[in-house]
Coordinates of C-alpha atoms and ligand atoms in Angstrom, one line a residue:
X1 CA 154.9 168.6 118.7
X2 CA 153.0 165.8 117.5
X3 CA 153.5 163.4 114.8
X4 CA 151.4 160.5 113.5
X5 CA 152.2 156.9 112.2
X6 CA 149.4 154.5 111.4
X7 CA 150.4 151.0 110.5
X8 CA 148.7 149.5 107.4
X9 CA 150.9 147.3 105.6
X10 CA 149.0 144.1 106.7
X11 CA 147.3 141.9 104.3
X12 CA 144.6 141.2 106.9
X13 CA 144.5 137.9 105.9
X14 CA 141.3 136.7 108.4
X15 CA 139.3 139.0 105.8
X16 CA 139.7 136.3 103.2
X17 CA 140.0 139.1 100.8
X18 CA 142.0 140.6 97.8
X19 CA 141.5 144.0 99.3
X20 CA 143.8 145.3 102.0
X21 CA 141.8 145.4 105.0
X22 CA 142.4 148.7 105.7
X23 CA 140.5 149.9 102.8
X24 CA 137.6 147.9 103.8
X25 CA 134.7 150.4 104.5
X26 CA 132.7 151.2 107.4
X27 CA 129.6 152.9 106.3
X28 CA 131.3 154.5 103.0
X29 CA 135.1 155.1 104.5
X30 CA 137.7 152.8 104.9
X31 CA 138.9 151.9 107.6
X32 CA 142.6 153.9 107.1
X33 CA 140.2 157.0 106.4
X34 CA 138.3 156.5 109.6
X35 CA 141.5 156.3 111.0
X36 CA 143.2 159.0 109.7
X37 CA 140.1 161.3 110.4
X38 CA 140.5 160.4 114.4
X39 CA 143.6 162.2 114.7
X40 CA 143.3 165.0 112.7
X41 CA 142.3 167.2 115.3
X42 CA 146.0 167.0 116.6
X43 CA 147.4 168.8 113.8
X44 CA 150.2 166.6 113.3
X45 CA 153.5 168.4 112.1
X46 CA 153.8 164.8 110.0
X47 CA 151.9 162.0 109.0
X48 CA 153.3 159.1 108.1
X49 CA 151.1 155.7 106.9
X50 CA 152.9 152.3 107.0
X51 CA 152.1 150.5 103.5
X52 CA 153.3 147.3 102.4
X53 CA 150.2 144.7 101.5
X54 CA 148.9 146.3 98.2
X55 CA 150.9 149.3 99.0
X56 CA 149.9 151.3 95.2
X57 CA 146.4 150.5 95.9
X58 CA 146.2 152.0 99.5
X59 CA 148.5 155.1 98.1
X60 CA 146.0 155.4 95.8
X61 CA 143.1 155.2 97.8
X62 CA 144.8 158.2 100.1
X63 CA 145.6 160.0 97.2
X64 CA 143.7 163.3 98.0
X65 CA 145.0 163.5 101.8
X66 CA 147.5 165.7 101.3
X67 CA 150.9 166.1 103.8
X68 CA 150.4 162.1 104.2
X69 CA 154.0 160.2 103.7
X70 CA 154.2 156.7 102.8
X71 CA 156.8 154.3 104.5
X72 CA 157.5 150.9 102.5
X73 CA 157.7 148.4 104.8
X74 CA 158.5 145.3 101.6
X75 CA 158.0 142.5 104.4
X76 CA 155.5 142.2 106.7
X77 CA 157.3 141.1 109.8
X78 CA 155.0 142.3 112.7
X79 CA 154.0 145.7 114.2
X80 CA 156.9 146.6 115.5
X81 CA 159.2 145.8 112.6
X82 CA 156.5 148.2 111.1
X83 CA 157.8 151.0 113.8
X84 CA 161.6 150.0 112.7
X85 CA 160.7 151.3 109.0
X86 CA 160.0 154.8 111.0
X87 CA 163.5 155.2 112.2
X88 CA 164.5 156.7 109.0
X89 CA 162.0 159.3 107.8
X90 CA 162.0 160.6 111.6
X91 CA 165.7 160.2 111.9
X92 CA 166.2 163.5 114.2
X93 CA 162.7 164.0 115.1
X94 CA 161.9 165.1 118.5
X95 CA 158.6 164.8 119.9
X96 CA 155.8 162.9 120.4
X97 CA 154.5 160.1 118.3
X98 CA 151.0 158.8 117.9
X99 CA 151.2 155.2 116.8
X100 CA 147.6 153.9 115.5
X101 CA 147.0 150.4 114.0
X102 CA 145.1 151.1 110.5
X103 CA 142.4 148.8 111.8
X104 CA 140.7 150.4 115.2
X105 CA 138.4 152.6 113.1
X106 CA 136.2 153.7 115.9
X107 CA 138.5 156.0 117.7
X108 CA 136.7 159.1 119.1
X109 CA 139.0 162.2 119.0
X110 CA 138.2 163.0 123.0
X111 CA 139.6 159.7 123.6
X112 CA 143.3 160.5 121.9
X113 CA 143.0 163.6 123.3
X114 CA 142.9 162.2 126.7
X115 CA 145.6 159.7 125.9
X116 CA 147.8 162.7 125.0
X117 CA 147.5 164.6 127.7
X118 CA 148.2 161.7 130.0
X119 CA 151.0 161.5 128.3
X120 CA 152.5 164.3 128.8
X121 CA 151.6 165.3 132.1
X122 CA 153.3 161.9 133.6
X123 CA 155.7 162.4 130.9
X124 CA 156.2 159.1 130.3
X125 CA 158.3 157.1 127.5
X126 CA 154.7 155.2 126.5
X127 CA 151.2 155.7 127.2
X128 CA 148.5 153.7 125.6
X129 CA 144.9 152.6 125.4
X130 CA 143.8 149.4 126.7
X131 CA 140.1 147.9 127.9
X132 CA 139.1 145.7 130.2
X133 CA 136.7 143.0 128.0
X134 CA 134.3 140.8 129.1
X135 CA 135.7 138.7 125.9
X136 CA 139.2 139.6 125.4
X137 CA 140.4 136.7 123.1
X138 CA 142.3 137.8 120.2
X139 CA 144.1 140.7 121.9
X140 CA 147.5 141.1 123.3
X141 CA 146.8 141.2 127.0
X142 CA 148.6 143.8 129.1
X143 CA 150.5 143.4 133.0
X144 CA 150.1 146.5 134.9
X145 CA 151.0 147.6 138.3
X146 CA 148.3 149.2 140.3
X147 CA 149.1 152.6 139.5
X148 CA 148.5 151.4 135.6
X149 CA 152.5 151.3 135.1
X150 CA 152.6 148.9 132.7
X151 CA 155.1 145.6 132.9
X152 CA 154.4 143.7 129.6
X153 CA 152.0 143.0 127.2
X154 CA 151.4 139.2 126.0
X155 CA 149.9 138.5 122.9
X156 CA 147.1 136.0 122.6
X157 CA 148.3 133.5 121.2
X158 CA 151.7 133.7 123.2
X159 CA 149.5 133.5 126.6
X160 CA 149.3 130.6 129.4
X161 CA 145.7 129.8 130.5
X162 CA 146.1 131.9 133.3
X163 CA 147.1 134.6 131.1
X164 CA 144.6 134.8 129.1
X165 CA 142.1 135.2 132.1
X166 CA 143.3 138.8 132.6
X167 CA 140.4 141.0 130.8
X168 CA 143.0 144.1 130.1
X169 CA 143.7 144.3 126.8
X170 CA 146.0 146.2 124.3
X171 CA 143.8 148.5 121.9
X172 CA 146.3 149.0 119.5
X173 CA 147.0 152.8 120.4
X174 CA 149.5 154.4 121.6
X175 CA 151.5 157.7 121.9
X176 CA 155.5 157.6 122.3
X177 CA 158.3 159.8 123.0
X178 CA 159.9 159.2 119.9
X179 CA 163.6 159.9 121.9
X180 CA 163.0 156.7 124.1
X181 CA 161.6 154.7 121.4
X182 CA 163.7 155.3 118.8
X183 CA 167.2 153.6 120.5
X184 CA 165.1 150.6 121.6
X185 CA 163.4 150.1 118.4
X186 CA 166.4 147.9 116.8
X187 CA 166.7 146.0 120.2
X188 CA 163.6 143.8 118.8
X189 CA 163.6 140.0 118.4
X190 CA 161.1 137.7 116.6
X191 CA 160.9 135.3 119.3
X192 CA 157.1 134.4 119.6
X193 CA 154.5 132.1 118.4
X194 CA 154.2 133.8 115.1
X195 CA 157.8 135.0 114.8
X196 CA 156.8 138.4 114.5
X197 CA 158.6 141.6 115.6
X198 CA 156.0 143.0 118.0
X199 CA 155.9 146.6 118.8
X200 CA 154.5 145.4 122.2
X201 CA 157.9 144.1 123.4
X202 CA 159.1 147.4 123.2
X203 CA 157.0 148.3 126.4
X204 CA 159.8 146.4 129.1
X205 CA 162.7 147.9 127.7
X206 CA 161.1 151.9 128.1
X207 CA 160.6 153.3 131.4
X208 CA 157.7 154.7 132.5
X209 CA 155.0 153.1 130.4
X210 CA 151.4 153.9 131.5
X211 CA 148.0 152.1 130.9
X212 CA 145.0 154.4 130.3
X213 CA 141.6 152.2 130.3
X214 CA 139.1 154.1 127.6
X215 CA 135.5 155.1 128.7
X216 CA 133.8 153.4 125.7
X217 CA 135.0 149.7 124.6
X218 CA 133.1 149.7 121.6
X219 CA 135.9 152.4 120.6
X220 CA 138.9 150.5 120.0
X221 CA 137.7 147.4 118.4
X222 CA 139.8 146.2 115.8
X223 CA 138.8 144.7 112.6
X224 CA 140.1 141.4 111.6
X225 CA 137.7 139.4 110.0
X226 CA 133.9 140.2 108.4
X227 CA 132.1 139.5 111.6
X228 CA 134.4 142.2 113.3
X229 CA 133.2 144.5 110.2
X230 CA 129.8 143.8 110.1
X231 CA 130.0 144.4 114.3
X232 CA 131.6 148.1 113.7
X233 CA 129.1 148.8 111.4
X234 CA 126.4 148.1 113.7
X235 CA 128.2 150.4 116.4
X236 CA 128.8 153.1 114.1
X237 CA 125.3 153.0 113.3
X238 CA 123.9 153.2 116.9
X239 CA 126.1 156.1 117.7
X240 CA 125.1 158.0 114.2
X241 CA 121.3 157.5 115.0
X242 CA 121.4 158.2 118.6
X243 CA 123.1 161.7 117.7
X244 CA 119.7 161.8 115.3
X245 CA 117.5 161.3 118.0
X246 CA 118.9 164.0 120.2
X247 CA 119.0 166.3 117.5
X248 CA 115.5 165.9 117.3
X249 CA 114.9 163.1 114.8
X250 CA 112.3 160.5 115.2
X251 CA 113.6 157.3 113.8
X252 CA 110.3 154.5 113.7
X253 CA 112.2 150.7 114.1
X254 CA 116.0 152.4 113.9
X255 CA 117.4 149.3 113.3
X256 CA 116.0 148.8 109.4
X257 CA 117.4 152.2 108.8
X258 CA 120.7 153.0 108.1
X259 CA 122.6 156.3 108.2
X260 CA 125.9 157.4 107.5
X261 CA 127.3 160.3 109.7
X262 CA 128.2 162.7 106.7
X263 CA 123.9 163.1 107.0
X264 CA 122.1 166.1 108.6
X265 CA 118.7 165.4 110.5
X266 CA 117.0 168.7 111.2
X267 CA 114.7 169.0 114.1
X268 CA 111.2 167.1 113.9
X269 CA 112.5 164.9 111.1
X270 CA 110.6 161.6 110.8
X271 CA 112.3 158.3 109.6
X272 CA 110.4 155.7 108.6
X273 CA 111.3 152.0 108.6
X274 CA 113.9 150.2 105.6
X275 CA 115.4 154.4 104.8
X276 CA 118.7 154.8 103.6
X277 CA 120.2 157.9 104.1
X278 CA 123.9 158.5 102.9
X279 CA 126.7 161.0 102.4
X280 CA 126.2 164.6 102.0
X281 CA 122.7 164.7 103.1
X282 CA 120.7 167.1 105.1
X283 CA 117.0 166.9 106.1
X284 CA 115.1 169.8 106.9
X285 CA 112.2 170.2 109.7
X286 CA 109.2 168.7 109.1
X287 CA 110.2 166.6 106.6
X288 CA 109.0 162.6 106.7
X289 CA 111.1 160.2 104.5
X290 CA 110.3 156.3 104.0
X291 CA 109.2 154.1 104.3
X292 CA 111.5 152.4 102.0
X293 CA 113.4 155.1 100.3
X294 CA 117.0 155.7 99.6
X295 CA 118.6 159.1 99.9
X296 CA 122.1 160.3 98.7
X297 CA 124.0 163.3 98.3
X298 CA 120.6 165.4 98.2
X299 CA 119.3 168.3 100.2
X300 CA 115.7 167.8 100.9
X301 CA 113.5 171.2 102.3
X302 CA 110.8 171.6 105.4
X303 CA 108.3 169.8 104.9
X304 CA 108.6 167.1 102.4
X305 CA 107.6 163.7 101.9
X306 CA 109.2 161.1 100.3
X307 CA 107.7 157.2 99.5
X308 CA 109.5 154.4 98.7
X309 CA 111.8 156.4 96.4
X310 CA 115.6 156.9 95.2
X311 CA 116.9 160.4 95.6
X312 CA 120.3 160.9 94.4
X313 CA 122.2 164.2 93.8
X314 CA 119.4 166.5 94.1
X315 CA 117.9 169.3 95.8
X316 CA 114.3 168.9 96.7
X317 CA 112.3 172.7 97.9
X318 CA 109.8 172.6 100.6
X319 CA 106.1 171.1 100.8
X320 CA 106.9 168.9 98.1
X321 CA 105.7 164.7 97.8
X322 CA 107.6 162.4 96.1
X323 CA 106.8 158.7 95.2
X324 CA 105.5 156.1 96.4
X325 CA 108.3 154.9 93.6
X326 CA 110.1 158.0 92.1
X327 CA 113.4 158.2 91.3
X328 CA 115.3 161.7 91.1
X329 CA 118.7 161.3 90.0
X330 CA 121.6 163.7 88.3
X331 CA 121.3 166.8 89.5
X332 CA 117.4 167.2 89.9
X333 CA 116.5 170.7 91.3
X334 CA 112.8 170.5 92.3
X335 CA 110.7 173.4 93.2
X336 CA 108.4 174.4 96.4
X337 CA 105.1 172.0 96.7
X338 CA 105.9 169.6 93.8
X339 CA 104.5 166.7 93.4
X340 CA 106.6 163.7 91.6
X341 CA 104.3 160.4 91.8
X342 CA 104.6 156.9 90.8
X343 CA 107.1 155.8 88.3
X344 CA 108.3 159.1 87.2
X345 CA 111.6 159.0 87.1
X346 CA 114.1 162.8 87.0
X347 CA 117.1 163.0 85.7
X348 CA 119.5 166.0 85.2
X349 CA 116.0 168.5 85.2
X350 CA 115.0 171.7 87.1
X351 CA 111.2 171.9 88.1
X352 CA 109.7 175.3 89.1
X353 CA 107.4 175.8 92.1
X354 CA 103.9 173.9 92.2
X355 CA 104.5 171.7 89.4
X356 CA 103.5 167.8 89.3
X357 CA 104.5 164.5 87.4
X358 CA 102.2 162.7 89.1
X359 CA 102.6 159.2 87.3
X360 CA 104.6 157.1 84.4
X361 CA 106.9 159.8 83.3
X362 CA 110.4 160.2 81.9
X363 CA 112.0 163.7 82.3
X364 CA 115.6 163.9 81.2
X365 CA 117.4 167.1 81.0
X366 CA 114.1 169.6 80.9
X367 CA 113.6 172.5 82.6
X368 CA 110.0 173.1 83.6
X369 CA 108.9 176.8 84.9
X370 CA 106.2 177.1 87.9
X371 CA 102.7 175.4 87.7
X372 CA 103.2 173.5 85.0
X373 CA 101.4 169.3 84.5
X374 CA 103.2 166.8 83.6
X375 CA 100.5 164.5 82.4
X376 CA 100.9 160.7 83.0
X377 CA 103.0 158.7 80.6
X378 CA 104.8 161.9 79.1
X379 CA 108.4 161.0 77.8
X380 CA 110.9 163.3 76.7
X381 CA 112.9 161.4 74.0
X382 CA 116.4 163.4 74.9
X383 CA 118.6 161.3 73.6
X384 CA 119.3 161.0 69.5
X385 CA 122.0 158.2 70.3
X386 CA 124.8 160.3 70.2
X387 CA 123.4 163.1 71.9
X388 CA 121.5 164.0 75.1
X389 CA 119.1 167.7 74.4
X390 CA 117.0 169.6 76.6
X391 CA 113.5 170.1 76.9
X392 CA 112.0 173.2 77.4
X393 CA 108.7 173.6 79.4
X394 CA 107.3 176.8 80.7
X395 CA 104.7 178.3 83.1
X396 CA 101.3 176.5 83.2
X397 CA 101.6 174.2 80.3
X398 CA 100.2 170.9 80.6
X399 CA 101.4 167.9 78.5
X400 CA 98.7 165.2 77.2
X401 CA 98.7 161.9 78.7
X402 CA 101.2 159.5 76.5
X403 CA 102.6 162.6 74.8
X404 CA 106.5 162.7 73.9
X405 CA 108.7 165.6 73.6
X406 CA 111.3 164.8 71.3
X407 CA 114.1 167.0 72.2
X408 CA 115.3 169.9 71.3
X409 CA 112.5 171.1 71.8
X410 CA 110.3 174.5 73.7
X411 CA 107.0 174.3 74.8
X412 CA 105.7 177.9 75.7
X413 CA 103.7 179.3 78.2
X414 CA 100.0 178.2 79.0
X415 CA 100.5 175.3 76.2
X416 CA 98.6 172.5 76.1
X417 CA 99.4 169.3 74.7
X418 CA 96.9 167.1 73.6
X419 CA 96.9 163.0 74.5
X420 CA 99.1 161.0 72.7
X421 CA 101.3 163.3 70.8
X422 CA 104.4 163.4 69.6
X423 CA 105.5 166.5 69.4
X424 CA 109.2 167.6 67.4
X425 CA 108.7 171.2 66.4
X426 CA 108.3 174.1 69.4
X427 CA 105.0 174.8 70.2
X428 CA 104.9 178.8 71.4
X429 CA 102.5 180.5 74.2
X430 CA 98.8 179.7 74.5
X431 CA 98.9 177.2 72.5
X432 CA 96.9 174.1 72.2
X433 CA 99.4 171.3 70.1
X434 CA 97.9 168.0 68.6
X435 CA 100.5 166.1 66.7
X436 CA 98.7 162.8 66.1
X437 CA 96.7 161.2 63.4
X438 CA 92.8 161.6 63.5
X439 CA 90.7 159.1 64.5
X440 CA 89.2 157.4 61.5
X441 CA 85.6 155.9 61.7
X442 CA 84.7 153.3 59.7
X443 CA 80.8 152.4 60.6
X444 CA 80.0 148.8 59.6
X445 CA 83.7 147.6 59.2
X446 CA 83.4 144.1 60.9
X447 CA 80.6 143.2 58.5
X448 CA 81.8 144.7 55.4
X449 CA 85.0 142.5 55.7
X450 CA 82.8 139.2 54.3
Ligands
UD1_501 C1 147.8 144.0 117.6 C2 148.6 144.0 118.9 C3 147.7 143.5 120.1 C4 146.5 144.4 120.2 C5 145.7 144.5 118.8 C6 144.7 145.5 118.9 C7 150.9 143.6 118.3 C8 152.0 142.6 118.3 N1 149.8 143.2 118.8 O1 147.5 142.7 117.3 O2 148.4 143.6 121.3 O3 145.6 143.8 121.2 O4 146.7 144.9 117.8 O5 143.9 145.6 117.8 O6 151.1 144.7 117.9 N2 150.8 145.8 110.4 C9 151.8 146.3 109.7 N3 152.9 145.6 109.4 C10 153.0 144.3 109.9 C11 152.0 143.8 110.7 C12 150.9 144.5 110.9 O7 151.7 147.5 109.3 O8 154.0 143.7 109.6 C13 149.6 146.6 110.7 C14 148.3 146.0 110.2 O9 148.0 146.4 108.8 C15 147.2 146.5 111.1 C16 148.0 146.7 112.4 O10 149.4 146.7 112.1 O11 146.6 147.7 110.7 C17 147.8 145.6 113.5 O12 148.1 144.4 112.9 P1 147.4 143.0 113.3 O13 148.0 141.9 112.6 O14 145.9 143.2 113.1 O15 147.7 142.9 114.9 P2 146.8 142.1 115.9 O16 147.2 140.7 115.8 O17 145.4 142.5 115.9
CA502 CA1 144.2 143.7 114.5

């Protein structure tokens, strides 16, 4: 049986911020989320979440987790005055505990997995993480015997110079026999440079207490300040695209794109440079987005390409060509082999196969059946300023250059609407609709003025 504890109570003050670091985000989660998600795989018969710092705020933010507990922890005196606020809610637990620090948001699953089973098959009172960094300032650095026994773990700023030399550090992540841990926990002083309560002086007084060096350093970094964030990020970022690339993605000058690991790249994907591709999206074969364009939350088909545009919330059907400079927004369902050119913006609209807006258009809650041309500068006016109504448009029909569709309104099948017109009333099948004023001719005007 495993249960979970992840301290979060700290202010993080070397953010310089009024949010608790561990809500920061990394690519869209926070940090605690990241976190959280790394040790999920263990099913843990409890989760508990340290809180103190902002403690509403990060309740809030984990609001929809469900089976997380909070523990107040009203002062924050150090880590392992953290694990003292533990010794009631688990008050006759017996098992293992996972202890994670709320800011080592890299954490593969494998790699806890391994930690585990070390664990338990020296059956030892501790086992955690550590690294051996070519920079390990900052960290608590950690005294093992050769057979990774550990003997103590000094903190940073508590180390001689001599200390400080040895590259094995503390990652902040570690799995206890909550039996052994528990009588020790009270045992703890506050004797140190900061005049903390350190969980790591917890490590002497348990016996056996194991070292397990991780394959991948770049997993347990911890985030204490913005450069520390902005150095995640860029790890989280090489990992996401390399899983891209074996997928099957090509990705031209990776490092001006960005994307989050929520996205799907299908095989023989193309990614141009400056693309932005974030949460729920997938991208089918085929398909060649950017340069410059943003994706979110959208499915795009086989196929497709996309210009220097904003997709957001939308599903996009094979063969179709979007931008350079569309944006599709709300909802957008677009058809097979559409075309959606420059300065047309989409919002809240279905389009039906082989249909175009090719330039200058607004189209806000209309739906549009197969075929149909959407001249350039046509405007549906769906909004009365109290309001928003839909636009009807079906098979075939072509709209006029500078026309505007006030809405509600239908335009049938095979309609065509002629340049410049405004038209309020519904306009029914084969139909041709002029709803402008005639040209007037007045020969000889200019001179007749005098
Ligand atoms: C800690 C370890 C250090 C290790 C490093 C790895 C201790 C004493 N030191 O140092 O050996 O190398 O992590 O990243 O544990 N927290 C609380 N309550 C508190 C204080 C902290 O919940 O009273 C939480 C923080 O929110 C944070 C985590 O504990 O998520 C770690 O605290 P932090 O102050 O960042 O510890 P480090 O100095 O980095
Ligand atoms: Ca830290």
């Amino acid at each position: 049986m495993v249960a979970v504890a992840i301290l979060a109570a700290g202010r993080g003050s070397r953010m310089k911020s009024e949010l608790p670091k561990v809500l920061h985000t990394l690519s869209g989660r926070s940090l605690l989320d990241r976190v959280l998600d790394s040790c999920s795989f263990v099913h843990p018969s409890r989760c508990l979440v340290v809180v103190g710092f902002a403690a509403e705020q990060v309740k809030q933010a984990l609001n929809a987790r469900e089976g997380t507990e909070f523990v107040e922890q009203r002062q924050q005196l150090g880590t392992g005055h953290a694990l003292q606020q533990l010794l009631s809610p688990l008050e006759g637990y017996t098992g293992d505990l996972l202890v994670l620090n709320g800011d080592v948001p890299l954490l593969r699953p494998e790699t806890l997995q391994k930690l585990l089973q070390t664990h338990q098959t020296y059956k030892n009172a501790a086992t955690f993480l550590t690294a051996q960094l070519e920079h390990p300032k900052g960290y608590g650095r950690v005294f093992c015997d050769q057979n990774n026994f550990v003997q103590k773990i000094i903190e940073d700023r508590d180390c001689t110079p001599a200390q400080k030399e040895n590259p094995r550090i503390n990652a902040g992540v570690y799995c206890f026999n909550w039996d052994k841990l528990a009588p020790v926990l009270p045992k703890l002083s506050a004797e140190n440079e900061q005049q903390e309560y350190y969980l790591t002086d917890v490590f002497p007084l348990l016996n056996r207490v194991m070292a397990v060096d991780v394959e991948d350093n770049s997993e347990i970094m911890g985030i204490n300040d913005r450069k520390q964030l902005a150095a995640a990020n860029d790890t989280l970022q090489a990992r996401v695209k390399e899983a891209g690339m074996e997928a099957g993605a090509t990705l031209i000058n990776p490092d001006s794109i960005t994307i989050e690991e929520t996205v799907k790249l299908q095989p023989d994907v193309v990614i141009e440079p400056q693309t932005h591709l974030r949460g729920n999206t997938v991208i089918a074969s085929g398909s060649r987005i950017g340069p410059g364009s943003l994706i979110e939350n959208s499915r795009i088909g086989e196929n497709v390409t996309v210009q220097y545009s904003v997709i957001s919330d939308s599903v996009v059907k094979g063969g179709s060509q979007i931008g350079p400079y569309a944006h599709i927004r709300g909802k957008v369902e677009l058809g097979e082999a559409c075309s959606i050119g420059n300065f047309v913006e989409l919002k809240n609209s279905q389009m039906g196969a082989h249909s175009n807006a090719k330039h200058l258009s607004y189209l806000g809650d209309t739906t549009t059946g197969e075929q149909v041309n959407i001249a350039c500068g046509t405007i549906t006016a769906n909004y009365d300023g109290v309001s928003k109504h839909r636009t009807q448009i079906s098979d075939r029909t072509k709209t006029g250059c500078n026309s505007v569709l006030v809405a509600p309104v239908t335009l049938g099948e095979d309609v065509t609407v002629a340049a410049g017109s405004v038209i309020t009333k519904d306009v029914s099948d084969d139909t041709l609709a002029i709803a402008r004023s005639r040209q007037v001719v007045k020969k000889g005007w200019r001179l007749k003025r005098h």
